[in-house]
Tab-separated table of C-alpha atoms in Angstrom:
chain	number	residue	atom	x	y	z
A	1	MET	CA	0.285	0.265	0.031
A	2	SER	CA	1.180	3.362	-0.411
A	3	ASP	CA	2.491	5.724	2.387
A	4	ALA	CA	-0.640	7.823	2.198
A	5	LYS	CA	-1.913	7.902	5.374
A	6	TYR	CA	-5.852	6.240	5.418
A	7	ILE	CA	-8.261	8.297	7.042
A	8	LYS	CA	-11.613	6.352	7.529
A	9	PRO	CA	-14.029	8.988	5.788
A	10	ARG	CA	-17.584	9.644	7.273
A	11	SER	CA	-20.604	7.229	6.611
A	12	ASP	CA	-21.840	10.172	4.995
A	13	GLN	CA	-18.942	11.082	3.556
A	14	PRO	CA	-17.785	9.134	-0.374
A	15	LEU	CA	-14.395	8.483	-0.805
A	16	VAL	CA	-12.054	9.293	-3.810
A	17	VAL	CA	-9.266	7.304	-4.040
A	18	ILE	CA	-6.841	9.421	-7.157
A	19	THR	CA	-4.868	6.444	-7.891
A	20	ASP	CA	-1.657	8.299	-9.066
A	21	TYR	CA	-1.139	11.754	-10.785
A	22	ASP	CA	2.805	13.936	-11.784
A	23	PHE	CA	0.654	17.358	-11.533
A	24	GLY	CA	2.856	17.781	-8.435
A	25	ASP	CA	-0.333	18.142	-6.251
A	26	VAL	CA	-3.883	17.344	-6.491
A	27	ASN	CA	-5.494	20.627	-5.073
A	28	VAL	CA	-7.495	21.493	-8.179
A	29	GLU	CA	-9.146	17.974	-8.043
A	30	THR	CA	-9.285	18.121	-3.951
A	31	GLU	CA	-11.649	21.908	-3.574
A	32	LEU	CA	-13.902	20.618	-6.073
A	33	LEU	CA	-14.689	17.233	-5.120
A	34	GLU	CA	-14.566	18.189	-1.357
A	35	ALA	CA	-17.466	20.646	-2.330
A	36	ALA	CA	-19.365	17.896	-3.722
A	37	GLY	CA	-19.198	16.522	-0.419
A	38	ALA	CA	-15.995	13.730	-0.862
A	39	LYS	CA	-13.015	13.258	1.211
A	40	VAL	CA	-9.913	12.270	-1.185
A	41	ILE	CA	-7.161	10.319	-0.709
A	42	ALA	CA	-4.362	10.722	-3.250
A	43	LEU	CA	-1.708	7.895	-3.777
A	44	GLN	CA	1.127	7.176	-6.054
A	45	VAL	CA	0.767	3.446	-7.689
A	46	LYS	CA	2.497	1.313	-9.165
A	47	ASN	CA	1.060	-1.420	-8.961
A	48	GLU	CA	-1.895	-2.530	-8.808
A	49	SER	CA	-2.309	-5.039	-5.719
A	50	GLU	CA	-1.699	-1.016	-3.712
A	51	LEU	CA	-5.554	-0.705	-4.728
A	52	PHE	CA	-7.249	-3.586	-3.060
A	53	GLU	CA	-7.573	-1.996	0.421
A	54	LEU	CA	-9.274	0.826	-0.207
A	55	ALA	CA	-11.286	-0.676	-3.181
A	56	PRO	CA	-13.710	-2.207	-1.014
A	57	ARG	CA	-14.225	1.202	0.445
A	58	CYS	CA	-14.271	3.824	-2.404
A	59	ALA	CA	-17.096	5.593	-4.104
A	60	ALA	CA	-14.843	6.275	-6.855
A	61	MET	CA	-11.491	6.474	-8.726
A	62	ILE	CA	-9.470	8.418	-10.660
A	63	ASN	CA	-6.266	7.109	-12.794
A	64	GLN	CA	-4.119	8.923	-14.621
A	65	TYR	CA	-1.365	5.793	-15.358
A	66	ALA	CA	-1.927	3.201	-13.121
A	67	ARG	CA	-4.423	0.089	-13.791
A	68	ILE	CA	-7.637	-0.238	-12.756
A	69	GLY	CA	-8.402	-4.068	-13.271
A	70	ASN	CA	-10.400	-7.007	-12.423
A	71	GLU	CA	-8.955	-7.747	-9.184
A	72	THR	CA	-9.480	-3.964	-7.896
A	73	ILE	CA	-13.293	-3.594	-9.566
A	74	THR	CA	-14.200	-7.221	-8.265
A	75	ARG	CA	-13.112	-6.183	-4.525
A	76	MET	CA	-15.506	-2.630	-4.565
A	77	GLU	CA	-18.433	-2.588	-2.881
A	78	CYS	CA	-19.702	0.795	-2.993
A	79	CYS	CA	-17.687	2.380	-5.626
A	80	GLU	CA	-20.177	4.522	-8.202
A	81	VAL	CA	-17.742	5.750	-11.056
A	82	ILE	CA	-13.856	5.627	-12.187
A	83	ALA	CA	-12.567	8.744	-13.822
A	84	ARG	CA	-9.818	8.312	-16.370
A	85	TYR	CA	-7.525	11.670	-16.586
A	86	GLY	CA	-7.259	11.382	-20.730
A	87	VAL	CA	-9.343	9.891	-23.386
A	88	GLY	CA	-8.133	6.352	-23.523
A	89	VAL	CA	-9.394	3.634	-21.226
A	90	ASP	CA	-7.201	1.050	-22.162
A	91	ILE	CA	-5.755	0.754	-18.343
A	92	VAL	CA	-9.610	0.622	-16.640
A	93	ASP	CA	-11.227	-2.855	-17.272
A	94	VAL	CA	-14.309	-1.258	-18.710
A	95	THR	CA	-15.710	-4.903	-19.207
A	96	ALA	CA	-15.010	-5.453	-15.061
A	97	ALA	CA	-16.815	-2.269	-14.187
A	98	THR	CA	-19.734	-2.679	-16.406
A	99	ASP	CA	-20.562	-6.005	-14.835
A	100	LYS	CA	-20.109	-4.838	-11.355
A	101	GLY	CA	-22.506	-1.793	-12.443
A	102	ILE	CA	-19.948	1.288	-12.252
A	103	LEU	CA	-19.732	3.577	-14.402
A	104	VAL	CA	-16.563	4.581	-16.609
A	105	THR	CA	-15.566	8.033	-17.210
A	106	ASN	CA	-12.929	10.095	-19.169
A	107	VAL	CA	-11.948	13.338	-20.727
A	108	GLN	CA	-12.308	14.380	-24.262
A	109	ASP	CA	-11.795	17.074	-26.111
A	110	TYR	CA	-9.403	18.979	-24.172
A	111	CYS	CA	-5.681	18.152	-25.953
A	112	THR	CA	-6.669	17.758	-29.761
A	113	GLU	CA	-4.501	21.378	-30.311
A	114	GLU	CA	-1.745	20.116	-28.745
A	115	VAL	CA	-1.714	16.733	-29.526
A	116	ALA	CA	-1.728	17.532	-33.562
A	117	ASP	CA	1.197	20.483	-32.781
A	118	HIS	CA	3.278	17.878	-31.559
A	119	ALA	CA	2.477	15.719	-34.543
A	120	ILE	CA	3.476	17.929	-36.797
A	121	ALA	CA	7.146	18.987	-34.869
A	122	LEU	CA	7.831	15.738	-35.159
A	123	TRP	CA	7.374	15.496	-38.404
A	124	LEU	CA	9.166	18.670	-39.647
A	125	THR	CA	12.076	17.844	-36.906
A	126	LEU	CA	12.492	14.378	-38.761
A	127	VAL	CA	11.842	15.479	-42.538
A	128	ARG	CA	14.260	18.668	-42.181
A	129	LYS	CA	16.995	16.774	-40.499
A	130	ILE	CA	16.928	19.435	-37.498
A	131	LEU	CA	18.672	16.667	-34.736
A	132	ASP	CA	21.004	15.949	-37.159
A	133	TYR	CA	21.970	20.105	-37.728
A	134	ASP	CA	21.670	20.642	-34.119
A	135	ARG	CA	24.510	17.956	-33.156
A	136	ALA	CA	26.428	18.755	-35.951
A	137	THR	CA	26.442	22.782	-35.145
A	138	HIS	CA	27.037	22.046	-31.443
A	139	ALA	CA	29.862	19.761	-32.681
A	140	GLY	CA	31.871	22.457	-34.677
A	141	THR	CA	30.231	21.702	-38.029
A	142	TRP	CA	28.789	24.578	-39.517
A	143	GLN	CA	27.616	23.219	-43.270
A	144	TRP	CA	24.342	22.053	-44.648
A	145	GLN	CA	25.417	18.755	-45.901
A	146	SER	CA	25.111	17.684	-42.061
A	147	GLY	CA	21.932	16.841	-42.821
A	148	GLN	CA	21.995	15.317	-46.468
A	149	PRO	CA	20.148	14.061	-47.775
A	150	VAL	CA	16.816	16.385	-47.105
A	151	TYR	CA	13.881	16.362	-49.829
A	152	ARG	CA	11.214	18.661	-50.447
A	153	ILE	CA	7.731	18.260	-49.002
A	154	ARG	CA	5.522	19.544	-51.140
A	155	GLY	CA	4.003	17.137	-53.361
A	156	ARG	CA	4.171	13.786	-51.153
A	157	THR	CA	2.112	11.731	-49.581
A	158	MET	CA	1.225	11.229	-46.422
A	159	GLY	CA	-0.721	8.796	-44.406
A	160	ILE	CA	-3.127	9.311	-41.670
A	161	VAL	CA	-3.907	6.377	-39.526
A	162	SER	CA	-7.260	7.262	-37.570
A	163	LEU	CA	-8.811	10.231	-38.718
A	164	GLY	CA	-11.314	11.679	-35.544
A	165	LYS	CA	-10.939	14.966	-33.604
A	166	ILE	CA	-7.442	14.707	-33.736
A	167	GLY	CA	-6.324	13.674	-37.361
A	168	GLN	CA	-8.530	15.999	-38.819
A	169	ALA	CA	-6.921	18.696	-36.582
A	170	ILE	CA	-3.433	17.184	-37.950
A	171	LEU	CA	-4.775	16.713	-41.214
A	172	SER	CA	-5.678	20.831	-41.046
A	173	ARG	CA	-2.254	21.615	-40.686
A	174	ALA	CA	-0.483	19.387	-42.938
A	175	ARG	CA	-2.096	20.506	-45.683
A	176	ALA	CA	-0.425	23.355	-45.166
A	177	PHE	CA	2.714	22.539	-46.787
A	178	GLY	CA	1.708	21.428	-49.529
A	179	VAL	CA	1.488	17.472	-49.268
A	180	HIS	CA	-1.241	15.542	-50.920
A	181	VAL	CA	-3.081	13.253	-47.622
A	182	ILE	CA	-4.601	9.729	-47.549
A	183	ALA	CA	-6.443	8.047	-44.693
A	184	TYR	CA	-6.836	4.864	-43.262
A	185	ASP	CA	-9.889	4.503	-41.090
A	186	PRO	CA	-12.430	1.681	-40.948
A	187	PHE	CA	-15.108	3.653	-39.036
A	188	LEU	CA	-14.991	7.215	-40.735
A	189	PRO	CA	-18.082	7.403	-42.780
A	190	ALA	CA	-17.455	8.056	-46.071
A	191	ASP	CA	-19.150	10.940	-46.426
A	192	ILE	CA	-17.504	12.933	-43.982
A	193	ALA	CA	-14.599	11.961	-45.847
A	194	ILE	CA	-15.479	13.522	-48.898
A	195	ASN	CA	-16.464	17.186	-46.439
A	196	LEU	CA	-13.020	16.040	-45.469
A	197	GLY	CA	-11.665	16.475	-49.068
A	198	VAL	CA	-9.594	12.962	-48.081
A	199	GLU	CA	-8.881	9.758	-49.974
A	200	LEU	CA	-10.109	6.971	-47.554
A	201	VAL	CA	-7.442	3.983	-48.614
A	202	SER	CA	-7.221	0.349	-47.645
A	203	LYS	CA	-4.365	-0.513	-45.280
A	204	ALA	CA	-2.115	-2.466	-47.811
A	205	ASP	CA	-2.756	1.017	-49.862
A	206	LEU	CA	-2.199	3.659	-47.104
A	207	LEU	CA	1.417	1.442	-47.036
A	208	ALA	CA	2.593	1.274	-50.472
A	209	ARG	CA	1.940	4.909	-50.626
A	210	SER	CA	3.004	7.430	-47.711
A	211	ASP	CA	5.895	9.094	-47.488
A	212	TYR	CA	5.354	9.948	-44.310
A	213	LEU	CA	3.078	7.787	-42.270
A	214	LEU	CA	1.055	9.715	-38.938
A	215	MET	CA	-0.279	7.172	-36.075
A	216	GLN	CA	-2.737	8.261	-34.076
A	217	ALA	CA	-4.281	5.175	-33.689
A	218	PRO	CA	-6.358	4.230	-30.004
A	219	MET	CA	-4.958	1.208	-28.265
A	220	THR	CA	-7.631	-1.759	-28.735
A	221	PRO	CA	-6.894	-5.217	-29.656
A	222	ASP	CA	-7.322	-4.751	-33.382
A	223	THR	CA	-4.696	-2.028	-33.085
A	224	HIS	CA	-1.944	-3.962	-30.827
A	225	HIS	CA	0.974	-4.379	-33.307
A	226	PHE	CA	-1.050	-2.377	-36.125
A	227	LEU	CA	2.502	-2.164	-37.793
A	228	SER	CA	5.307	-4.910	-37.134
A	229	ASP	CA	7.605	-6.571	-39.846
A	230	ALA	CA	4.860	-7.017	-42.470
A	231	GLU	CA	3.604	-3.545	-42.595
A	232	PHE	CA	7.216	-1.966	-42.382
A	233	ALA	CA	8.175	-4.219	-45.248
A	234	ALA	CA	5.595	-2.776	-46.997
A	235	MET	CA	6.086	0.453	-46.597
A	236	LYS	CA	7.970	2.640	-49.496
A	237	PRO	CA	11.855	2.803	-48.767
A	238	GLY	CA	12.508	5.728	-46.932
A	239	ALA	CA	9.828	6.336	-45.323
A	240	ILE	CA	9.113	8.420	-41.749
A	241	LEU	CA	6.745	7.098	-39.264
A	242	VAL	CA	5.220	9.401	-36.154
A	243	ASN	CA	2.605	7.518	-33.887
A	244	THR	CA	1.382	10.524	-31.596
A	245	GLY	CA	-1.314	7.558	-30.616
A	246	ARG	CA	-0.871	4.722	-28.445
A	247	GLY	CA	2.975	3.329	-27.812
A	248	PRO	CA	1.830	-0.317	-28.325
A	249	THR	CA	0.305	0.059	-31.876
A	250	VAL	CA	3.637	0.011	-33.067
A	251	ASP	CA	5.547	-3.179	-32.754
A	252	ASN	CA	9.047	-1.518	-31.139
A	253	THR	CA	10.896	-4.130	-31.674
A	254	ALA	CA	10.367	-4.824	-35.663
A	255	LEU	CA	10.373	-1.271	-35.996
A	256	PHE	CA	13.811	-1.281	-35.055
A	257	ARG	CA	14.831	-4.118	-37.210
A	258	ALA	CA	13.130	-1.796	-39.923
A	259	LEU	CA	15.330	1.531	-38.863
A	260	SER	CA	18.664	-0.007	-38.616
A	261	LYS	CA	18.645	-2.087	-42.038
A	262	GLY	CA	17.615	1.678	-43.397
A	263	HIS	CA	13.995	0.651	-44.639
A	264	LEU	CA	12.502	3.543	-42.973
A	265	THR	CA	14.379	6.681	-42.631
A	266	ALA	CA	13.127	7.901	-39.319
A	267	ALA	CA	10.703	7.617	-36.803
A	268	GLY	CA	9.027	9.750	-33.897
A	269	LEU	CA	6.985	8.360	-30.978
A	270	ASP	CA	5.763	10.166	-28.513
A	271	ASP	CA	5.517	7.230	-26.217
A	272	PRO	CA	7.741	3.719	-27.031
A	273	GLU	CA	5.963	0.347	-26.307
A	274	GLU	CA	6.441	-0.255	-22.995
A	275	GLU	CA	4.856	2.511	-21.478
A	276	PRO	CA	7.312	3.931	-19.253
A	277	ALA	CA	4.864	5.728	-16.692
A	278	LYS	CA	2.932	2.383	-16.451
A	279	ARG	CA	6.107	0.691	-14.958
A	280	ALA	CA	7.619	0.628	-11.481
A	281	ASN	CA	11.393	0.459	-13.168
A	282	TRP	CA	12.238	1.098	-16.065
A	283	SER	CA	15.196	2.454	-18.222
A	284	PRO	CA	16.023	3.382	-21.799
A	285	GLU	CA	18.308	0.571	-22.030
A	286	ASP	CA	14.678	-1.401	-22.362
A	287	ASN	CA	14.288	-0.389	-25.660
A	288	PRO	CA	16.830	-0.087	-28.181
A	289	LEU	CA	15.156	2.340	-30.421
A	290	PHE	CA	16.555	4.761	-28.034
A	291	ASN	CA	19.907	4.383	-29.019
A	292	LEU	CA	19.496	5.047	-32.632
A	293	PRO	CA	19.964	8.801	-34.087
A	294	ASN	CA	17.110	9.284	-36.216
A	295	VAL	CA	14.452	8.381	-33.807
A	296	ILE	CA	12.787	10.979	-31.630
A	297	VAL	CA	11.078	9.695	-28.161
A	298	THR	CA	9.013	11.875	-26.004
A	299	PRO	CA	7.498	11.005	-22.701
A	300	HIS	CA	4.220	10.669	-23.417
A	301	ALA	CA	3.866	15.035	-23.980
A	302	ALA	CA	2.015	15.391	-26.947
A	303	TYR	CA	-0.937	15.818	-25.092
A	304	TYR	CA	0.715	18.723	-22.815
A	305	SER	CA	-0.306	22.517	-22.586
A	306	GLU	CA	-0.926	24.148	-18.562
A	307	GLU	CA	-4.217	24.561	-20.087
A	308	SER	CA	-4.913	21.137	-21.474
A	309	ILE	CA	-3.499	19.575	-18.115
A	310	LEU	CA	-5.961	21.682	-16.086
A	311	ALA	CA	-8.714	20.842	-18.545
A	312	ALA	CA	-7.846	17.224	-17.822
A	313	ARG	CA	-7.587	17.638	-13.942
A	314	VAL	CA	-10.974	19.865	-13.919
A	315	THR	CA	-12.954	17.527	-16.048
A	316	ALA	CA	-11.723	14.274	-14.531
A	317	ALA	CA	-12.920	15.354	-11.129
A	318	THR	CA	-15.788	16.893	-12.518
A	319	GLN	CA	-17.302	13.963	-13.655
A	320	VAL	CA	-16.955	12.190	-10.207
A	321	ALA	CA	-18.653	14.800	-8.502
A	322	LYS	CA	-21.445	15.103	-10.367
A	323	VAL	CA	-22.043	10.790	-10.120
A	324	LEU	CA	-21.508	11.960	-6.586
A	325	THR	CA	-23.997	14.190	-6.203
A	326	GLY	CA	-26.532	12.612	-8.947
A	327	GLN	CA	-25.784	13.964	-12.169
A	328	MET	CA	-24.956	12.783	-15.428
A	329	PRO	CA	-21.368	12.983	-16.242
A	330	ASP	CA	-20.692	14.629	-19.457
A	331	TYR	CA	-18.603	11.903	-20.809
A	332	THR	CA	-19.318	8.495	-19.972
A	333	VAL	CA	-18.010	5.284	-21.493
A	334	ASN	CA	-20.364	2.503	-20.171
A	335	ALA	CA	-23.453	4.466	-19.458
A	336	ASP	CA	-25.840	2.228	-20.944
A	337	ALA	CA	-27.978	0.489	-18.241
A	338	LEU	CA	-25.793	1.790	-15.118
A	339	ALA	CA	-28.680	4.176	-13.260
A	340	LYS	CA	-30.404	1.516	-12.440
A	341	GLN	CA	-27.340	0.049	-10.890
A	342	HIS	CA	-25.908	2.442	-9.902
A	343	HIS	CA	-29.236	3.473	-7.709
A	344	ASN	CA	-28.992	0.279	-6.171
A	345	ARG	CA	-26.036	-0.294	-5.009
A	346	ARG	CA	-26.219	3.533	-3.257
A	347	LEU	CA	-28.765	2.318	-1.199
A	348	LYS	CA	-27.354	-0.981	-0.438
A	349	CYS	CA	-24.069	0.694	0.771
A	350	GLN	CA	-25.893	3.582	2.813
A	351	THR	CA	-27.394	0.885	4.881
């Protein structure tokens, strides 16, 4: 269990457990939740078993990187809501929560601009060989050949995987550079693609035609290792990959092989496959991509701005506060058929 001291709440005071956070403090969340009558306990969990003791008592959990899985959820007796500090809910066992009658919420529409900006920044840095030039000039070499070869962007083809709100924001930015954009998104209605003026293609076509491939895919069983050895082999020689979606959608071992052999020119990743923030122990030596000079890795920072962080914190806490005060939250993941179960659970826990 965490070092945080457990304070037993009053019988009429719901307990909210914040499993982990890297914001420095939880003052924003505490103010909102205490105003809703809740007691807040903040932990820094790296192992799910650290949640087991508090699970039976909590009315809500909010998580950033810590997994809330079946083992925790089965122990929950009074929990009404699990709130995620972000869009993805792959670290919450949503099925188990639904079976238990627990609402799952997330934070939507809070970092679209930031992630799109980050994807374009990684792409341009790699295409224009900014890191190569920077390393050379810092070492005392002042010549344009330090980054050779650099190719013109205009007229080349960019492929985007997943055209949700962030993918569409990437699309609008990329067009300013004169690239032809194609996209793979089996869930995007054809009429929306037409309105966006983007060509929807098959996965095979996407791989074969893209000079630049920008990944914005969510993490699902179908997208795990969406790109692996076969996909990299099918890509154009010299292609550049940027992934600002989930880390495990790209097979990092296969990517290392493709980059080491020179089939791909470079890669920019906002998160490696192992997702270090979700591990108790991590070293860059765990992943050989960190040893390649043509790879940029940022620490899952694409979503970050001071404004987006505040929005995520306020929104996640607000979802919990609304549920605990009998209101409907704004962003639900599994709302269907849970209202009656919540009502029954609340009555049971108050007796």
